[in-house]
Backbone as a ProteinNet text record, in pm:
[ID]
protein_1_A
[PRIMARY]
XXXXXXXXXXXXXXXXXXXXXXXXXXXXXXXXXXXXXXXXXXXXXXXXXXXXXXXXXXXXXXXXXXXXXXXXXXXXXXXXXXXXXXXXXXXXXXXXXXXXXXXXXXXXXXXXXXXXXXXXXXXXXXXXXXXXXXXXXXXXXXXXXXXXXXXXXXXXXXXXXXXXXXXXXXXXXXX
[TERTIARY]
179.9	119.1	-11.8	-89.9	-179.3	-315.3	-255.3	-404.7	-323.2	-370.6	-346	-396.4	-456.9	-536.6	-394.8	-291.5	-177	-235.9	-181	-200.3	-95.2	30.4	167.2	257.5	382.2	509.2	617.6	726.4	831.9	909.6	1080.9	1179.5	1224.4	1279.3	1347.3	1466.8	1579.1	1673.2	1790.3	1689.1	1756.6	1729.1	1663	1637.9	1566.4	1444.7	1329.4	1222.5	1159	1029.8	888.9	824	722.5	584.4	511.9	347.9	268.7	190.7	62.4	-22	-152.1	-297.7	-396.4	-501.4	-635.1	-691.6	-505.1	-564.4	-424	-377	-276.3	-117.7	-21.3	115.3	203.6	295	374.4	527.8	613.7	743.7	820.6	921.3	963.6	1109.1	1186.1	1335.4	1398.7	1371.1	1407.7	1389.2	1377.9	1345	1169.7	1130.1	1029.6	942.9	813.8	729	694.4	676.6	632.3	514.5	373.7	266.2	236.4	186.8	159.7	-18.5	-99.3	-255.6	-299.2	-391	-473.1	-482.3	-468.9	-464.9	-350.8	-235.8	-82.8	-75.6	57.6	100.1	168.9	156.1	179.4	249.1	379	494.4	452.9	361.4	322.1	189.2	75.9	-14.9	-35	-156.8	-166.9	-293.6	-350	-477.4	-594.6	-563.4	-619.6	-577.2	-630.9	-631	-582.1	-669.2	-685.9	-612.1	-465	-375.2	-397	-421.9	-411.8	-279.9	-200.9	-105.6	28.4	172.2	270.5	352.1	449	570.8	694.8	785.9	912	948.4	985.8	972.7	1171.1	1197.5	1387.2	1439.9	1406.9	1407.8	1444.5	1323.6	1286.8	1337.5	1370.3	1361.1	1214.2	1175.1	1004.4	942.9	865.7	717.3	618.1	539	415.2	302.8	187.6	76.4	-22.2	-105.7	-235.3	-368	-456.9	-514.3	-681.3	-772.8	-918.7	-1017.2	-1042.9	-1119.9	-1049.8	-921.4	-822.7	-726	-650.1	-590.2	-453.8	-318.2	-174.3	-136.2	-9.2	103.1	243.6	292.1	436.5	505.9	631.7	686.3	899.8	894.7	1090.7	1082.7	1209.2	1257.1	1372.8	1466	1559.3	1522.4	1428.9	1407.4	1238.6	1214.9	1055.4	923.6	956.9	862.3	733.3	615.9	573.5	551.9	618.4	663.5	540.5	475.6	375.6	230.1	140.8	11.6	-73.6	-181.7	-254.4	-407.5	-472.8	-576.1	-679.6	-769.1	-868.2	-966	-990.7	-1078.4	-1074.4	-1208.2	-1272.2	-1288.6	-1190.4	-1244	-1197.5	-1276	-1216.5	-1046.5	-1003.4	-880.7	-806	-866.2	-812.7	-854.5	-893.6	-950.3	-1058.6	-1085.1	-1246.8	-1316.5	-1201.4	-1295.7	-1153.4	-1296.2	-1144.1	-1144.6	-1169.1	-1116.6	-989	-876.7	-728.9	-685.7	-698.7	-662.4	-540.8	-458.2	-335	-268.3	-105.3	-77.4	101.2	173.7	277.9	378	488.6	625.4	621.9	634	684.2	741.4	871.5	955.7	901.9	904.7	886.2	732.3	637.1	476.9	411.7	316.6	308.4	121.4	121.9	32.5	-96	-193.5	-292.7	-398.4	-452.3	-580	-679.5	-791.4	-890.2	-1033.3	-1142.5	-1254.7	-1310.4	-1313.4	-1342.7	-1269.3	-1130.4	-1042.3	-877.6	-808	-691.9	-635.4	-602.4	-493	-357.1	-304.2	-159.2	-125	-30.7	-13.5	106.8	184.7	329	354.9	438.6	468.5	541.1	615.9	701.5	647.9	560	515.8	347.3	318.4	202.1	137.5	70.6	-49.6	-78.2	-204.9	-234.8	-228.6	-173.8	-166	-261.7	-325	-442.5	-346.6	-419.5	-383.5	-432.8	-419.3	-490.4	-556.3	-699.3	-863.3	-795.7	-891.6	-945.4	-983.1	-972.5	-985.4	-1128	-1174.8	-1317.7	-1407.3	-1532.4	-1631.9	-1673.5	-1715.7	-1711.5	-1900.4	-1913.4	-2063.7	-2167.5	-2243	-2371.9	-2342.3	-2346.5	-2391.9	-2261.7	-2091.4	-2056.6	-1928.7	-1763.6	-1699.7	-1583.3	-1461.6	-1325.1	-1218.1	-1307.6	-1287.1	-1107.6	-994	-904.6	-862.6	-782.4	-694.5	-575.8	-486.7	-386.5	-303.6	-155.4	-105.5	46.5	111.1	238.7	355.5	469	505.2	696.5	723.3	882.5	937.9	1101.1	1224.9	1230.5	1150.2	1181.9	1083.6	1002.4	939.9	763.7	724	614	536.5	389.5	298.9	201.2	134.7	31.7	-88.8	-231.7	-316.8	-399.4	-433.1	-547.7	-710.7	-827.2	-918.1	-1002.9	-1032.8	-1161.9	-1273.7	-1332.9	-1417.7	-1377.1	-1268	-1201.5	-1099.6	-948.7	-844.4	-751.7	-630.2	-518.6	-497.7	-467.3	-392.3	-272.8	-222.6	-47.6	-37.5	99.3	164.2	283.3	315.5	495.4	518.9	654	687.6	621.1	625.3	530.3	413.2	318.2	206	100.9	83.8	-37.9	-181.8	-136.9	-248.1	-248
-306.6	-294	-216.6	-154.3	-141.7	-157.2	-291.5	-390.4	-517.4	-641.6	-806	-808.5	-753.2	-839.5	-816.6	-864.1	-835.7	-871	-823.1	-835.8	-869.4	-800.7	-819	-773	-823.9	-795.7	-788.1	-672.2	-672.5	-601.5	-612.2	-586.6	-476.8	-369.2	-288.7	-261.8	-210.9	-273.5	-179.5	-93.4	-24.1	-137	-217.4	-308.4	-329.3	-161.3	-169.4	-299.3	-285.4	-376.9	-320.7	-351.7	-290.8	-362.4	-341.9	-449.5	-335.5	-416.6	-381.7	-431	-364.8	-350.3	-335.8	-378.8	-278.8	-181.5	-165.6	2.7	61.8	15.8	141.4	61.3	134.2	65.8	60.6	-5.8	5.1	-3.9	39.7	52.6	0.2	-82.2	-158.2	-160.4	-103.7	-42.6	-183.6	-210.2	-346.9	-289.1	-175.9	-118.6	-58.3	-7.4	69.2	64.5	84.6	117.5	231.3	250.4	417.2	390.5	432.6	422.8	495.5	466.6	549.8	525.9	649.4	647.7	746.1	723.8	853.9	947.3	918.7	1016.6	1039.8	1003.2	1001.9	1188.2	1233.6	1324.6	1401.4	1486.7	1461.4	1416.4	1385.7	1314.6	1189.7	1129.5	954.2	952.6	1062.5	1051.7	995.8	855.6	797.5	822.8	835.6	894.5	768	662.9	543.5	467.4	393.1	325.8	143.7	143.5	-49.3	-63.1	-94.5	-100.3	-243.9	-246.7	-365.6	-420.5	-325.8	-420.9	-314	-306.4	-202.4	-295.5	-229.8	-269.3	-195	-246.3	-160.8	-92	19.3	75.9	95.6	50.8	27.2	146	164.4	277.2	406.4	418.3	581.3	541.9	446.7	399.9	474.5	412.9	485.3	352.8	335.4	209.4	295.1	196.6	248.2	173.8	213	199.1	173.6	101.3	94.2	73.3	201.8	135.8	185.8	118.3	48.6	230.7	300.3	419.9	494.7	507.8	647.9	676.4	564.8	633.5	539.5	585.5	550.2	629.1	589.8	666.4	626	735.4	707.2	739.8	617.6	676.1	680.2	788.9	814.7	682.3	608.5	453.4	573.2	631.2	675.7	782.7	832.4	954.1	903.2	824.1	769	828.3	970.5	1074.5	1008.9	1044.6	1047.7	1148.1	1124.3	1174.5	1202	1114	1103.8	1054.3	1197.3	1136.1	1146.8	1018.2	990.8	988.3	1049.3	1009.9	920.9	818.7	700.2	744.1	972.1	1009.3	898.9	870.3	837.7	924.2	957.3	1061.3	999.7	1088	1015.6	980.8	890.5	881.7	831.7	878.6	807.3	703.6	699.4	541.9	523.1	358.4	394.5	303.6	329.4	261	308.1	355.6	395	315.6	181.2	68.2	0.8	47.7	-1.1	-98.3	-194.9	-349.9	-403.9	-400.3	-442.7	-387.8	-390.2	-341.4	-378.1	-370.6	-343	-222.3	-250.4	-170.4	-186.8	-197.3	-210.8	-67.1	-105.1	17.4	169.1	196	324.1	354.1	276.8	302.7	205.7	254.6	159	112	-9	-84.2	-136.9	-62.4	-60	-125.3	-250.1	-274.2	-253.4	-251	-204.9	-291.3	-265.2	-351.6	-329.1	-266.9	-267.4	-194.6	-254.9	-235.1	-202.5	-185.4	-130.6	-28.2	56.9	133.7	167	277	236.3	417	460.1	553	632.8	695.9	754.2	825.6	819.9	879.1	1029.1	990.2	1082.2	1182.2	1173.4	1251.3	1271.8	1261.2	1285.8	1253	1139.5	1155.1	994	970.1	849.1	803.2	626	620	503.5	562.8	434.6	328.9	205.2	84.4	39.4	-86.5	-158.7	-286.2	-266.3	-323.3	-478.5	-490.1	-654.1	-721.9	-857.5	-892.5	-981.7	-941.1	-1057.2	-929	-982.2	-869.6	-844.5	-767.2	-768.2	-853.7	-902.5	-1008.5	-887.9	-907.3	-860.5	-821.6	-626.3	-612.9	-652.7	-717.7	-715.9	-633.7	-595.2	-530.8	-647.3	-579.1	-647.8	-627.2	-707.1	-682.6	-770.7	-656.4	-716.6	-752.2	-907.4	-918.1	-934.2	-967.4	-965.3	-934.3	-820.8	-808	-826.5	-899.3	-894.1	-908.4	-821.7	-718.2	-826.3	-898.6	-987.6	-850.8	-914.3	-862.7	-812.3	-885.4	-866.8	-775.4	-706.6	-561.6	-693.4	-794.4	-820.9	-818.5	-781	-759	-875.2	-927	-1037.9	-969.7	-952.2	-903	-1052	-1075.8	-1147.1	-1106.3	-1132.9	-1119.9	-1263.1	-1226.7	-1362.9	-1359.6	-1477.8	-1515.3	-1491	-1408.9	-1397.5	-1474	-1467.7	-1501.7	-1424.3	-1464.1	-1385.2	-1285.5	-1170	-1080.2	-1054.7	-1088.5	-1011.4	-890.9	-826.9	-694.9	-746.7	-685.7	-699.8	-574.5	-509.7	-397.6	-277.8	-231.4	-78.9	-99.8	-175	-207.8	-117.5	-21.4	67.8	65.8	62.2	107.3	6.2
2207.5	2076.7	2086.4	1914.8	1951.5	1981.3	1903.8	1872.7	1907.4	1937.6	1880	1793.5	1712.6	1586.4	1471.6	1462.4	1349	1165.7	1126.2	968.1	913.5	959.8	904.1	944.2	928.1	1011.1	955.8	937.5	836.8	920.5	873	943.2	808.9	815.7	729.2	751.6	674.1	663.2	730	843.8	958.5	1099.4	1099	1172.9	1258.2	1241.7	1257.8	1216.5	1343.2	1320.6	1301.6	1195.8	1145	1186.2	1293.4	1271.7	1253.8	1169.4	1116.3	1156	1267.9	1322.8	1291.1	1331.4	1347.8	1393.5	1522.5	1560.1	1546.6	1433.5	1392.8	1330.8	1340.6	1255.3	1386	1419.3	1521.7	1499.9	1564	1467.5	1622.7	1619.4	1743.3	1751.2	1821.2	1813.2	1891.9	1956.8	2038	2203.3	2211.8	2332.5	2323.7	2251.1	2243.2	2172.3	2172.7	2057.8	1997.6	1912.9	1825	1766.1	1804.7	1740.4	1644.9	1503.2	1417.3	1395.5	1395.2	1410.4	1344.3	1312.9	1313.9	1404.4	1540.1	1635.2	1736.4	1611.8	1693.6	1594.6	1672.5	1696.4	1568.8	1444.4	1302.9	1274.1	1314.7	1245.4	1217.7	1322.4	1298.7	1271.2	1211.1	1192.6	1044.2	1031.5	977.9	897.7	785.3	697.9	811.3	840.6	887.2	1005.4	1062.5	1171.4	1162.1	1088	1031.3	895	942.1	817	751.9	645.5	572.5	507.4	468.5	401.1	396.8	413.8	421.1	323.8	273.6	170.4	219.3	162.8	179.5	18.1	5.5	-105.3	-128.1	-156.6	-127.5	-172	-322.7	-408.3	-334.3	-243.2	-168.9	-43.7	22.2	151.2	199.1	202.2	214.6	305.5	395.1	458.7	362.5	278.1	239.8	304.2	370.4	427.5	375.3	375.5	295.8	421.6	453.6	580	505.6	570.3	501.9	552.1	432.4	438.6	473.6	422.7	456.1	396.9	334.4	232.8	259.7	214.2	193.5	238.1	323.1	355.2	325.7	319.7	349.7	482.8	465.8	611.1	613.6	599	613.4	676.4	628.7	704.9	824.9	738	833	932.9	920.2	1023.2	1109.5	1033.7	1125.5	1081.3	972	1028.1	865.2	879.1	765.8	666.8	535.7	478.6	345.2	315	196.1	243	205.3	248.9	94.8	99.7	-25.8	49.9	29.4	47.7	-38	-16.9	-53.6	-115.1	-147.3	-233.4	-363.5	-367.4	-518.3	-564.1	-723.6	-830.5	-957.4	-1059.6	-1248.9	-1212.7	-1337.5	-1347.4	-1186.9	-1034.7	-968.2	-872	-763.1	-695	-724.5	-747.6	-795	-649.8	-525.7	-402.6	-290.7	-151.9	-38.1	74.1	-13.9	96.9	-10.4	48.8	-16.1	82.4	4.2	63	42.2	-53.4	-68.9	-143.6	-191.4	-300.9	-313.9	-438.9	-448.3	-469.1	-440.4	-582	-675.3	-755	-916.3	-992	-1023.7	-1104.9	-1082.9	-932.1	-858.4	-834.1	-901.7	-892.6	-759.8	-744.7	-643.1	-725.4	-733	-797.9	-648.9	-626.9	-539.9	-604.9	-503	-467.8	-407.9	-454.3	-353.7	-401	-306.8	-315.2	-409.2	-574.8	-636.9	-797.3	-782.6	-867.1	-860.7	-994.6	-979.1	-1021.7	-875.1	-926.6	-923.7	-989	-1027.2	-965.6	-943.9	-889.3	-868.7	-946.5	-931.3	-818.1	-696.8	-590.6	-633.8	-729.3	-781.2	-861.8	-916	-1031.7	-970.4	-825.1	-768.9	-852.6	-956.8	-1023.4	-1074.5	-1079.4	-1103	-1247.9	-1303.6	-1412.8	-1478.9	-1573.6	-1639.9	-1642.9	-1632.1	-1634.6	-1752.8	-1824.4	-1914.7	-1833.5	-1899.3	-1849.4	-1796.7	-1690	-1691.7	-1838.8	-1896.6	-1982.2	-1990.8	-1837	-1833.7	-1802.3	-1853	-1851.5	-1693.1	-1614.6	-1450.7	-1505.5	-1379.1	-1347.6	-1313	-1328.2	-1319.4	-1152.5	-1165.8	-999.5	-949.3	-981.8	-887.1	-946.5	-865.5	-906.4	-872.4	-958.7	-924.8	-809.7	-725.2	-561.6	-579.8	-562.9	-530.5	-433.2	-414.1	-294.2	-263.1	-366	-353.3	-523.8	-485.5	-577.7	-547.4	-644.5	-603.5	-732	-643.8	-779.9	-798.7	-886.4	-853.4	-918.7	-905.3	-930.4	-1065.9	-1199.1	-1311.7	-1386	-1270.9	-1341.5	-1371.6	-1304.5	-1343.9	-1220.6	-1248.7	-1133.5	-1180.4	-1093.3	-1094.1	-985.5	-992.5	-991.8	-935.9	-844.7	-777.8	-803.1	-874.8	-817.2	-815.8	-669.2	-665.2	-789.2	-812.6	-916.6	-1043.9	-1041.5	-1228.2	-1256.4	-1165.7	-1156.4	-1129.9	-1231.9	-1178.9	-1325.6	-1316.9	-1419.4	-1433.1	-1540.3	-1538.3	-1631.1	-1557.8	-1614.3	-1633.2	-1750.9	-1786.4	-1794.2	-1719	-1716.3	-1680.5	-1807.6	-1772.9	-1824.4	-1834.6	-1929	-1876.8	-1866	-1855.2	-1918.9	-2085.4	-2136.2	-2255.7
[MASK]
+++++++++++++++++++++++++++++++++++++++++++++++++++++++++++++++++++++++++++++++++++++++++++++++++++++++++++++++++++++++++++++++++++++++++++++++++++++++++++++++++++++++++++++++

């Protein structure tokens, strides 16, 4: 491996094994390891090092990546190679922080957290999509540090933030 410090561990449904590090993504054939880094070789080069959170994207057969000051990736399930790079730029309309901490699927978008909000993001259509607001006013001085989002079967996303609660989405609720 390339770290012990693990975050998370998923099997995809080639029967790859997926861990997620602090010094990088590791992909585990039952014989071998394949490191994916920042300073692996382009096919496995990663925007980041310290992955926080990966999904399986079924849809695309896609691994999506989420690693802390670098951005998202994608990664071909069937060929290994990475296929989609996002970078953690903060700009209008898209991240408003490039520490991406967690995130889901939901109906082809992938619904991202980060230390100071949410965003929503079409793979397909390269471009980010407004969401509709938090319903609590943010506290004095602090932001809507997310931590966890998670997206069920029936098209609804639930939104974690500490000190506010939880948020829901039904469907496509954007705006």
């Amino acid at each position: 491996l390339s770290s012990y410090n693990v975050s998370k561990i998923l099997q995809d449904r080639f029967g790859f094994i997926w861990i997620a590090t602090q010094d990088g993504l590791n992909r585990y054939d039952g014989k071998r390891f394949i490191i994916y880094s920042k300073s692996s070789e382009a096919r496995h080069r990663l925007l980041g090092n310290v992955v926080n959170d990966m999904q399986l994207d079924p849809q695309r057969d896609i691994l999506w990546v989420t690693t802390s000051y670098g951005g998202m990736n994608g990664i071909d399930l069937e060929g290994g190679r990475v296929c989609h790079t996002l970078k953690g730029v903060i700009s209008p309309g898209g991240f408003t922080n490039d520490w991406l901490k967690c995130f889901a699927v939901n109906a082809g978008k992938l619904w991202i957290g980060t230390a100071s909000g949410l965003t929503v993001y079409d793979p397909e259509r390269r471009q980010f999509i407004q969401t509709a607001s938090f319903p609590w006013p943010p506290q004095k001085g602090a932001s809507f540090n997310i931590t966890f989002v998670y997206a069920n079967p029936y098209q609804h996303v639930c939104v974690f933030v500490p000190d506010y609660g939880l948020q829901g989405y039904v469907g496509h609720n954007f705006q």
